[in-house]
Short mmCIF file of C-alpha atoms and ligand atoms in Angstrom, two decimals:
data_model
loop_
_atom_site.label_atom_id
_atom_site.label_comp_id
_atom_site.label_asym_id
_atom_site.label_seq_id
_atom_site.Cartn_x
_atom_site.Cartn_y
_atom_site.Cartn_z
CA UNK W 174 87.05 130.71 102.98
CA UNK W 175 89.43 131.03 100.04
CA UNK W 176 87.99 133.05 97.17
CA UNK W 177 90.14 131.48 94.46
CA UNK W 178 87.67 128.62 94.04
CA UNK W 179 84.95 129.03 91.45
CA UNK W 180 81.56 129.01 93.10
CA UNK W 181 79.90 125.76 92.16
CA UNK W 182 76.38 124.60 92.76
CA UNK W 183 75.21 121.02 92.75
CA UNK W 184 73.47 121.44 89.44
CA UNK W 185 76.75 122.55 87.79
CA UNK W 186 78.22 119.17 88.57
CA UNK W 187 77.71 116.12 86.47
CA UNK W 188 77.21 113.01 88.54
CA UNK W 189 79.55 110.41 87.11
CA UNK W 190 77.83 107.32 88.42
CA UNK W 191 74.80 106.05 90.26
CA UNK W 192 74.06 106.86 93.85
CA UNK W 193 75.91 110.12 94.14
CA UNK W 194 79.50 109.71 92.92
CA UNK W 195 80.85 112.75 91.12
CA UNK W 196 83.47 113.18 88.44
CA UNK W 197 86.96 113.07 89.97
CA UNK W 198 87.84 116.37 88.28
CA UNK W 199 85.27 118.05 90.51
CA UNK W 200 87.76 117.61 93.34
CA UNK W 201 90.27 119.90 91.70
CA UNK W 202 87.74 122.43 90.39
CA UNK W 203 85.50 122.73 93.38
CA UNK W 204 87.42 122.27 96.59
CA UNK W 205 85.65 123.58 99.67
CA UNK W 206 82.95 125.33 97.66
CA UNK W 207 81.98 121.97 96.23
CA UNK W 208 81.73 120.41 99.67
CA UNK W 209 79.55 123.25 100.89
CA UNK W 210 77.30 123.05 97.83
CA UNK W 211 76.89 119.31 98.11
CA UNK W 212 76.31 119.18 101.83
CA UNK W 213 73.77 121.98 101.68
CA UNK W 214 75.31 124.00 104.48
CA UNK W 215 78.01 126.60 104.72
CA UNK W 216 81.34 125.18 105.94
CA UNK W 217 82.44 128.31 107.79
CA UNK W 218 79.95 130.39 109.69
CA UNK W 219 80.41 134.13 109.55
CA UNK W 220 82.53 135.48 112.38
CA UNK W 221 79.74 137.77 113.51
CA UNK W 222 77.39 134.86 114.12
CA UNK W 223 79.62 133.08 116.63
CA UNK W 224 82.67 133.90 118.72
CA UNK W 225 85.40 131.37 119.48
CA UNK W 226 85.67 130.41 123.12
CA UNK W 227 88.97 130.19 125.02
CA UNK W 228 90.02 126.65 125.82
CA UNK W 229 92.23 125.52 128.69
CA UNK W 230 95.29 125.04 126.45
CA UNK W 231 95.06 128.61 125.16
CA UNK W 232 95.71 130.16 128.55
CA UNK W 233 98.25 127.81 130.11
CA UNK W 234 101.91 127.13 129.37
CA UNK W 235 102.41 124.24 126.95
CA UNK W 236 104.08 121.01 127.97
CA UNK W 237 107.75 120.20 127.39
CA UNK W 238 108.93 119.10 123.96
CA UNK W 239 110.24 115.51 123.98
CA UNK W 240 113.64 114.94 122.34
CA UNK W 241 112.04 112.17 120.28
CA UNK W 242 108.45 113.07 119.39
CA UNK W 243 105.37 110.90 119.58
CA UNK W 244 101.81 111.31 118.24
CA UNK W 245 99.45 113.56 120.19
CA UNK W 246 98.37 111.89 123.44
CA UNK W 247 94.81 112.62 122.24
CA UNK W 248 95.36 110.06 119.43
CA UNK W 249 94.69 107.12 121.70
CA UNK W 250 92.93 105.19 118.95
CA UNK W 251 95.67 105.37 116.31
CA UNK W 252 97.63 102.40 117.56
CA UNK W 253 98.48 99.09 115.97
CA UNK W 254 96.30 96.07 116.68
CA UNK W 255 98.37 93.40 118.43
CA UNK W 256 97.96 89.66 118.16
CA UNK W 257 99.77 87.32 120.50
CA UNK W 258 101.19 83.93 119.53
CA UNK W 259 100.57 80.93 121.77
CA UNK W 260 104.13 81.31 123.11
CA UNK W 261 103.11 84.67 124.55
CA UNK W 262 105.36 86.57 122.13
CA UNK W 263 103.62 89.27 120.09
CA UNK W 264 103.39 87.74 116.61
CA UNK W 265 101.58 90.47 114.71
CA UNK W 266 100.77 94.15 114.65
CA UNK W 267 98.32 95.57 112.12
CA UNK W 268 98.22 99.03 110.54
CA UNK W 269 95.15 101.19 111.40
CA UNK W 270 94.40 102.19 107.79
CA UNK W 271 91.00 103.60 108.82
CA UNK W 272 92.74 106.25 110.95
CA UNK W 273 95.51 107.20 108.51
CA UNK W 274 95.55 109.23 105.31
CA UNK W 275 98.13 109.82 102.59
CA UNK W 276 100.49 107.10 101.41
CA UNK W 277 103.22 106.70 104.05
CA UNK W 278 102.65 104.39 107.00
CA UNK W 279 104.12 105.96 110.14
CA UNK W 280 106.93 103.66 111.34
CA UNK W 281 105.30 103.14 114.75
CA UNK W 282 102.25 101.50 113.14
CA UNK W 283 103.98 99.69 110.26
CA UNK W 284 102.53 96.19 110.42
CA UNK W 285 104.73 93.52 111.94
CA UNK W 286 104.88 89.76 111.49
CA UNK W 287 107.50 87.71 113.30
CA UNK W 288 107.70 84.36 114.96
CA UNK W 289 110.18 84.68 117.81
CA UNK W 290 109.92 88.23 119.16
CA UNK W 291 112.33 91.12 118.49
CA UNK W 292 116.03 90.17 118.68
CA UNK W 293 118.17 92.78 120.47
CA UNK W 294 120.75 93.09 117.70
CA UNK W 295 123.87 95.10 118.53
CA UNK W 296 124.66 97.01 115.32
CA UNK W 297 128.38 97.07 116.13
CA UNK W 298 128.58 93.28 116.34
CA UNK W 299 126.13 92.43 113.56
CA UNK W 300 127.62 91.13 110.29
CA UNK W 301 126.20 90.23 106.87
CA UNK W 302 127.81 87.31 105.02
CA UNK W 303 127.42 86.84 101.25
CA UNK W 304 128.71 83.45 100.10
CA UNK W 305 127.88 80.30 98.10
CA UNK W 306 128.13 80.57 94.31
CA UNK W 307 130.15 83.79 94.33
CA UNK W 308 133.74 84.41 93.22
CA UNK W 309 134.74 85.97 96.54
CA UNK W 310 132.70 85.50 99.73
CA UNK W 311 132.53 88.75 101.73
CA UNK W 312 131.46 89.84 105.19
CA UNK W 313 129.99 93.33 105.63
CA UNK W 314 129.64 95.27 108.86
CA UNK W 315 127.03 98.02 109.18
CA UNK W 316 129.86 100.53 108.92
CA UNK W 317 131.26 99.02 105.71
CA UNK W 318 127.76 98.89 104.15
CA UNK W 319 127.25 102.57 104.92
CA UNK W 320 130.17 103.42 102.63
CA UNK W 321 128.46 102.09 99.51
CA UNK W 322 126.21 104.27 97.33
CA UNK W 323 122.64 104.13 98.64
CA UNK W 324 119.23 104.53 97.06
CA UNK W 325 115.89 105.71 98.42
CA UNK W 326 112.47 104.49 97.29
CA UNK W 327 108.90 104.11 98.48
CA UNK W 328 107.71 100.50 98.70
CA UNK W 329 104.87 98.64 100.33
CA UNK W 330 105.37 95.37 102.19
CA UNK W 331 102.37 93.03 102.39
CA UNK W 332 102.01 89.69 104.16
CA UNK W 333 100.65 86.86 101.99
CA UNK W 334 98.09 86.34 104.75
CA UNK W 335 96.74 89.89 104.50
CA UNK W 336 93.02 90.15 103.63
CA UNK W 337 92.48 86.41 104.22
CA UNK W 338 89.17 87.12 106.07
CA UNK W 339 87.63 87.87 102.65
CA UNK W 340 87.81 84.18 101.75
CA UNK W 341 85.37 83.55 104.61
CA UNK W 342 81.97 82.35 103.30
CA UNK W 343 80.28 84.99 105.47
CA UNK W 344 81.66 88.54 105.62
CA UNK W 345 83.59 89.10 108.85
CA UNK W 346 82.61 92.31 110.62
CA UNK W 347 85.74 94.16 111.66
CA UNK W 348 87.78 97.27 110.89
CA UNK W 349 89.92 97.72 107.79
CA UNK W 350 92.85 97.43 110.24
CA UNK W 351 91.86 93.89 111.19
CA UNK W 352 90.91 92.94 107.62
CA UNK W 353 93.70 94.57 105.53
CA UNK W 354 96.17 95.76 108.19
CA UNK W 355 99.08 93.48 107.20
CA UNK W 356 100.16 95.86 104.46
CA UNK W 357 102.14 99.07 104.98
CA UNK W 358 104.24 101.48 102.91
CA UNK W 359 107.49 103.20 103.88
CA UNK W 360 110.33 105.13 102.32
CA UNK W 361 113.35 102.79 102.45
CA UNK W 362 117.00 103.71 102.03
CA UNK W 363 119.83 101.25 101.65
CA UNK W 364 122.39 99.57 99.42
CA UNK W 365 121.19 97.69 96.33
CA UNK W 366 121.98 93.97 96.50
CA UNK W 367 123.28 94.23 92.92
CA UNK W 368 125.98 96.64 94.16
CA UNK W 369 127.21 94.10 96.72
CA UNK W 370 127.06 91.24 94.21
CA UNK W 371 129.35 93.25 91.93
CA UNK W 372 131.83 93.11 94.80
CA UNK W 373 131.51 89.38 95.44
CA UNK W 374 131.13 88.39 91.78
CA UNK W 375 128.58 85.78 90.68
CA UNK W 376 129.32 82.19 89.64
CA UNK W 377 127.34 81.63 86.40
CA UNK W 378 125.67 78.56 87.96
CA UNK W 379 123.88 80.75 90.52
CA UNK W 380 120.15 81.06 89.80
CA UNK W 381 118.77 81.68 93.31
CA UNK W 382 119.88 83.12 96.60
CA UNK W 383 118.77 82.29 100.12
CA UNK W 384 118.38 85.03 102.76
CA UNK W 385 118.54 84.20 106.45
CA UNK W 386 117.66 86.24 109.52
CA UNK W 387 119.66 86.30 112.76
CA UNK W 388 116.79 85.79 115.22
CA UNK W 389 116.50 82.52 117.19
CA UNK W 390 114.42 80.77 114.49
CA UNK W 391 116.61 82.03 111.60
CA UNK W 392 113.78 82.78 109.18
CA UNK W 393 114.88 81.77 105.67
CA UNK W 394 113.53 82.35 102.15
CA UNK W 395 114.82 81.73 98.58
CA UNK W 396 114.68 84.42 95.91
CA UNK W 397 115.34 84.06 92.16
CA UNK W 398 118.62 85.82 91.37
CA UNK W 399 116.97 88.00 88.70
CA UNK W 400 114.98 89.75 91.44
CA UNK W 401 118.16 90.20 93.46
CA UNK W 402 119.82 91.91 90.50
CA UNK W 403 116.73 93.97 89.68
CA UNK W 404 115.46 96.00 92.66
CA UNK W 405 116.37 94.06 95.84
CA UNK W 406 117.76 96.37 98.53
CA UNK W 407 119.56 95.84 101.81
CA UNK W 408 117.41 98.41 103.62
CA UNK W 409 119.10 100.31 106.47
CA UNK W 410 116.72 103.25 106.91
CA UNK W 411 112.93 103.48 107.12
CA UNK W 412 111.14 106.84 106.75
CA UNK W 413 114.46 108.63 107.21
CA UNK W 414 115.63 106.99 110.43
CA UNK W 415 117.41 103.71 111.11
CA UNK W 416 115.09 100.83 110.34
CA UNK W 417 112.87 99.97 113.34
CA UNK W 418 113.45 96.76 115.39
CA UNK W 419 110.05 95.48 114.16
CA UNK W 420 111.18 95.90 110.54
CA UNK W 421 114.56 94.18 110.96
CA UNK W 422 117.05 96.51 112.68
CA UNK W 423 119.77 96.99 111.62
CA UNK W 424 119.09 95.61 108.10
CA UNK W 425 116.47 93.76 106.07
CA UNK W 426 116.10 92.30 102.59
CA UNK W 427 113.61 94.55 100.78
CA UNK W 428 111.99 92.99 97.71
CA UNK W 429 109.63 95.66 96.37
CA UNK W 430 106.24 94.19 95.39
CA UNK W 431 107.08 90.65 96.52
CA UNK W 432 105.43 88.72 99.32
CA UNK W 433 106.21 90.03 102.83
CA UNK W 434 107.60 86.71 104.06
CA UNK W 435 110.51 86.90 101.56
CA UNK W 436 111.59 90.31 102.92
CA UNK W 437 113.88 88.73 105.51
CA UNK W 438 114.46 90.94 108.56
CA UNK W 439 117.53 91.07 110.85
CA UNK W 440 119.39 89.83 107.75
CA UNK W 441 122.71 88.06 108.39
CA UNK W 442 123.38 85.69 105.49
CA UNK W 443 122.88 85.56 101.72
CA UNK W 444 123.88 82.35 99.96
CA UNK W 445 123.88 82.12 96.17
CA UNK W 446 122.65 78.71 95.00
CA UNK W 447 121.59 76.75 91.94
CA UNK W 448 118.28 75.71 93.47
CA UNK W 449 115.76 77.17 95.92
CA UNK W 450 116.12 76.07 99.55
CA UNK W 451 112.53 74.74 99.77
CA UNK W 452 112.11 76.41 103.18
CA UNK W 453 108.97 76.37 105.35
CA UNK W 454 107.92 79.77 104.01
CA UNK W 455 107.89 78.54 100.42
CA UNK W 456 106.69 74.93 100.63
CA UNK W 457 104.22 75.10 103.49
CA UNK W 458 103.09 78.48 104.83
CA UNK W 459 102.79 80.48 101.62
CA UNK W 460 102.07 77.77 99.02
CA UNK W 461 98.46 77.88 97.77
CA UNK W 462 96.59 74.61 97.23
CA UNK W 463 94.10 74.99 94.35
CA UNK W 464 90.69 73.25 94.15
CA UNK W 465 92.14 70.64 91.72
CA UNK W 466 94.87 69.97 94.34
CA UNK W 467 97.64 71.62 92.30
CA UNK W 468 99.98 73.57 94.55
CA UNK W 469 101.27 77.01 93.62
CA UNK W 470 104.70 76.85 95.20
CA UNK W 471 106.41 80.06 94.16
CA UNK W 472 103.80 82.75 94.29
CA UNK W 473 105.93 85.82 94.81
CA UNK W 474 104.16 88.92 93.52
CA UNK W 475 101.59 90.85 95.55
CA UNK W 476 99.00 91.32 92.80
CA UNK W 477 97.01 94.54 92.29
CA UNK W 478 94.67 95.38 95.18
CA UNK W 479 92.61 98.27 96.54
CA UNK W 480 90.31 98.97 99.45
CA UNK W 481 88.35 101.96 100.70
CA UNK W 482 89.57 103.31 104.04
CA UNK W 483 87.17 106.28 104.35
CA UNK W 484 84.39 105.53 105.10
CA UNK W 485 84.92 102.03 106.44
CA UNK W 486 83.63 99.86 109.32
CA UNK W 487 83.80 101.65 112.65
CA UNK W 488 82.81 104.99 111.07
CA UNK W 489 79.36 106.38 111.72
CA UNK W 490 78.09 108.50 108.83
CA UNK W 491 77.10 111.91 110.16
CA UNK W 492 73.94 112.44 108.11
CA UNK W 493 73.41 112.71 104.35
CA UNK W 494 75.64 115.06 102.35
CA UNK W 495 79.16 115.34 101.04
CA UNK W 496 81.82 112.78 101.88
CA UNK W 497 85.15 112.04 100.28
CA UNK W 498 85.52 108.37 99.43
CA UNK W 499 89.20 107.52 99.71
CA UNK W 500 91.40 104.47 99.91
CA UNK W 501 94.63 102.73 99.05
CA UNK W 502 95.65 100.90 95.87
CA UNK W 503 98.93 99.15 95.03
CA UNK W 504 100.47 96.51 92.82
CA UNK W 505 103.61 94.41 93.07
CA UNK W 506 103.89 94.71 89.26
CA UNK W 507 104.42 98.47 89.13
CA UNK W 508 102.23 101.56 89.16
CA UNK W 509 98.50 101.65 89.72
CA UNK W 510 96.96 102.85 86.44
CA UNK W 511 93.29 103.25 87.35
CA UNK W 512 90.86 102.88 90.24
CA UNK W 513 87.11 102.70 89.66
CA UNK W 514 84.62 103.22 92.49
CA UNK W 515 80.98 102.20 92.73
CA UNK W 516 78.49 103.44 95.33
CA UNK W 517 75.58 101.28 94.20
CA UNK W 518 76.94 97.76 94.62
CA UNK W 519 78.76 97.59 91.24
CA UNK W 520 75.94 98.75 88.97
CA UNK W 521 77.65 102.00 87.94
CA UNK W 522 81.25 103.16 88.28
CA UNK W 523 83.21 106.41 88.42
CA UNK W 524 86.96 106.82 87.98
CA UNK W 525 88.77 107.99 91.12
CA UNK W 526 91.48 110.67 91.19
CA UNK W 527 94.93 109.20 91.91
CA UNK W 528 97.06 111.30 94.24
CA UNK W 529 100.38 112.21 92.60
CA UNK W 530 103.09 111.06 92.58
CA UNK W 531 101.94 107.58 91.59
CA UNK W 532 105.00 105.43 92.34
CA UNK W 533 105.66 101.81 91.33
CA UNK W 534 105.15 99.12 94.01
CA UNK W 535 104.01 101.76 96.52
CA UNK W 536 100.71 102.86 98.05
CA UNK W 537 98.62 105.12 95.83
CA UNK W 538 95.88 107.15 97.51
CA UNK W 539 92.64 107.46 95.49
CA UNK W 540 89.85 109.94 96.15
CA UNK W 541 86.38 110.64 94.85
CA UNK W 542 83.69 113.11 95.91
CA UNK W 543 80.44 111.49 96.94
CA UNK W 544 77.08 112.83 98.00
CA UNK W 545 75.34 110.31 100.21
CA UNK W 546 71.57 110.61 99.90
CA UNK W 547 71.02 108.90 103.24
CA UNK W 548 69.71 105.70 101.67
CA UNK W 549 71.35 102.28 101.55
CA UNK W 550 74.56 102.28 99.48
CA UNK W 551 77.37 99.82 98.77
CA UNK W 552 80.87 101.20 98.15
CA UNK W 553 83.46 99.14 96.29
CA UNK W 554 86.78 99.96 94.59
CA UNK W 555 88.54 98.10 91.82
CA UNK W 556 92.12 98.78 90.70
CA UNK W 557 94.21 98.17 87.58
CA UNK W 558 97.99 98.30 87.24
CA UNK W 559 100.39 99.27 84.47
CA UNK W 560 100.91 95.60 83.60
CA UNK W 561 97.17 95.72 82.74
CA UNK W 562 96.22 93.33 85.50
CA UNK W 563 92.81 94.01 87.04
CA UNK W 564 91.79 93.25 90.57
CA UNK W 565 89.61 90.13 90.13
CA UNK W 566 86.00 90.07 91.26
CA UNK W 567 85.29 87.99 94.36
CA UNK W 568 83.55 85.36 92.22
CA UNK W 569 86.62 85.10 89.96
CA UNK W 570 89.08 84.67 92.78
CA UNK W 571 86.87 82.13 94.56
CA UNK W 572 86.47 80.08 91.37
CA UNK W 573 90.24 80.03 90.85
CA UNK W 574 91.35 79.62 94.45
CA UNK W 575 88.36 77.83 95.96
CA UNK W 576 89.03 75.23 98.61
CA UNK W 577 90.83 71.95 98.10
CA UNK W 578 89.57 68.99 100.10
CA UNK W 579 93.21 68.09 100.70
CA UNK W 580 93.95 71.28 102.61
CA UNK W 581 94.32 70.46 106.28
CA UNK W 582 91.56 72.22 108.13
CA UNK W 583 93.64 75.02 109.64
CA UNK W 584 90.85 77.31 108.52
CA UNK W 585 87.73 76.36 106.62
CA UNK W 586 88.78 78.61 103.72
CA UNK W 587 91.99 79.57 101.83
CA UNK W 588 94.08 81.97 103.85
CA UNK W 589 96.60 83.62 101.53
CA UNK W 590 96.91 85.99 98.59
CA UNK W 591 93.39 87.45 98.47
CA UNK W 592 93.36 90.45 96.13
CA UNK W 593 89.64 90.52 95.33
CA UNK W 594 87.47 93.51 96.12
CA UNK W 595 86.17 94.84 99.42
CA UNK W 596 82.60 96.17 99.68
CA UNK W 597 81.27 98.38 102.46
CA UNK W 598 77.53 98.81 102.88
CA UNK W 599 76.29 102.13 104.23
CA UNK W 600 73.15 101.59 106.28
CA UNK W 601 70.50 104.32 106.56
CA UNK W 602 71.37 104.70 110.26
CA UNK W 603 74.96 105.56 109.24
CA UNK W 604 76.63 102.27 110.15
CA UNK W 605 79.29 100.85 107.77
CA UNK W 606 79.47 97.06 107.32
CA UNK W 607 81.52 94.50 105.41
CA UNK W 608 79.32 92.87 102.73
CA UNK W 609 79.77 90.65 99.66
CA UNK W 610 78.16 91.73 96.39
N1 LIG G 742 113.90 87.28 110.03
C1 LIG G 742 112.59 87.32 109.80
N2 LIG G 742 112.14 87.96 108.71
C2 LIG G 742 110.82 88.03 108.44
C3 LIG G 742 109.87 87.40 109.28
C4 LIG G 742 110.36 86.72 110.42
O1 LIG G 742 109.59 86.15 111.22
N3 LIG G 742 111.71 86.71 110.65
N4 LIG G 742 108.52 87.47 108.97
C5 LIG G 742 108.22 87.66 107.56
C6 LIG G 742 106.81 87.89 107.28
S1 LIG G 742 105.76 86.56 107.39
C7 LIG G 742 106.37 89.10 106.82
S2 LIG G 742 104.79 89.30 106.29
C8 LIG G 742 107.26 90.28 106.78
C9 LIG G 742 106.66 91.42 107.54
O2 LIG G 742 107.49 92.54 107.51
P1 LIG G 742 107.28 93.67 108.59
O3 LIG G 742 107.18 93.01 109.93
O4 LIG G 742 108.43 94.59 108.46
O5 LIG G 742 105.99 94.37 108.25
O6 LIG G 742 108.53 90.02 107.31
C10 LIG G 742 109.06 88.75 106.92
N5 LIG G 742 110.43 88.69 107.31
MO1 LIG G 743 103.81 87.10 106.24
#
């Protein structure tokens, strides 16, 4: 064990909140010594006490290295959850947040939502047209786009339907993958839309633009032009390699922090307009009907959200002692500024450590040391962003979003834009459940 850590004992540490949460600074001071002190056992046994046994893989030749690598074949669990549409086409894949750590979603388990399967786009034939209220309509090939200056940034993409199970009157028992898995974060590289609009010029009457995909159903969404000139990107690369077919190969509209549905994949056409197109995605699927029957038509920003991934449903706690509580926070308005965690069902709170770098409109990993006493506990996180928006309580979001009687009974509860909290109960037998507090 490293000797550079100060030896800490439990009584040196100030609990920051009820039911065993410790000050976040303890993470940086204590390290492994802290874990050992809190769990009441030594993390590494002395070498004299036990010898390591030879395993099969230590005495045989290793297997061949694939030209394109894949996760360990032992990681059979770390796969996306698939959901089929009635047509038989896979319509969704969800990210297994409970099996991941850090802030980047591996491309192979980036969530996927589509309505007509994956088009087999030939990059040499694919073209992007920018037209409408521009001075000079232009057509770009992949090759011509690659000659423009590019930018790289981290950004999450989240479906407006993510986390909808939390509107259910009774908590739905499932993994964080099933409940929050339609949100993922990648490093994206591409050409800023503003760069291309400098080339085409903009007619002063243009206030919106419409993006269209090239798959059989030609998915279409309207975007206010100010977003297009701010941080919209024609993304060509994802986590360093060409964007995956599921994410829109060979190019997608990336709108950092804005509703997934607007991030049009397999992008082929951008039309500058005076008015929005009033497409299915904006007037039907992603419009929220409020209890007073008002309809929120243009609800673009993914508001601040957080959820705990470790521990979470599916985990079995392995006895009382030290655990790291950790999870993901993000906001479509910018950086996450603070995450508070409770272990006693919101009676007391401790501030979590935010893993640096904290980037705008990207996943932020939060962590907090916790000593579980073996009794019942309820973990919940709550995040704030730099625009000073707080994640609402469940009561607040239900009061505001509720259920209109005029909503056709697709589901018995609202199904989009839930950014309230998530609470996990820890049962004395070690089971983790979804609960409402
Ligand atoms: N062309 C096209 N773009 C699309 C879609 C689609 O079906 N076709 N689905 C949208 C929806 S509903 C979401 S949530 C996001 C999901 O992005 P991802 O699959 O890369 O995670 O893509 C959006 N862009
Ligand atoms: Mo979506």
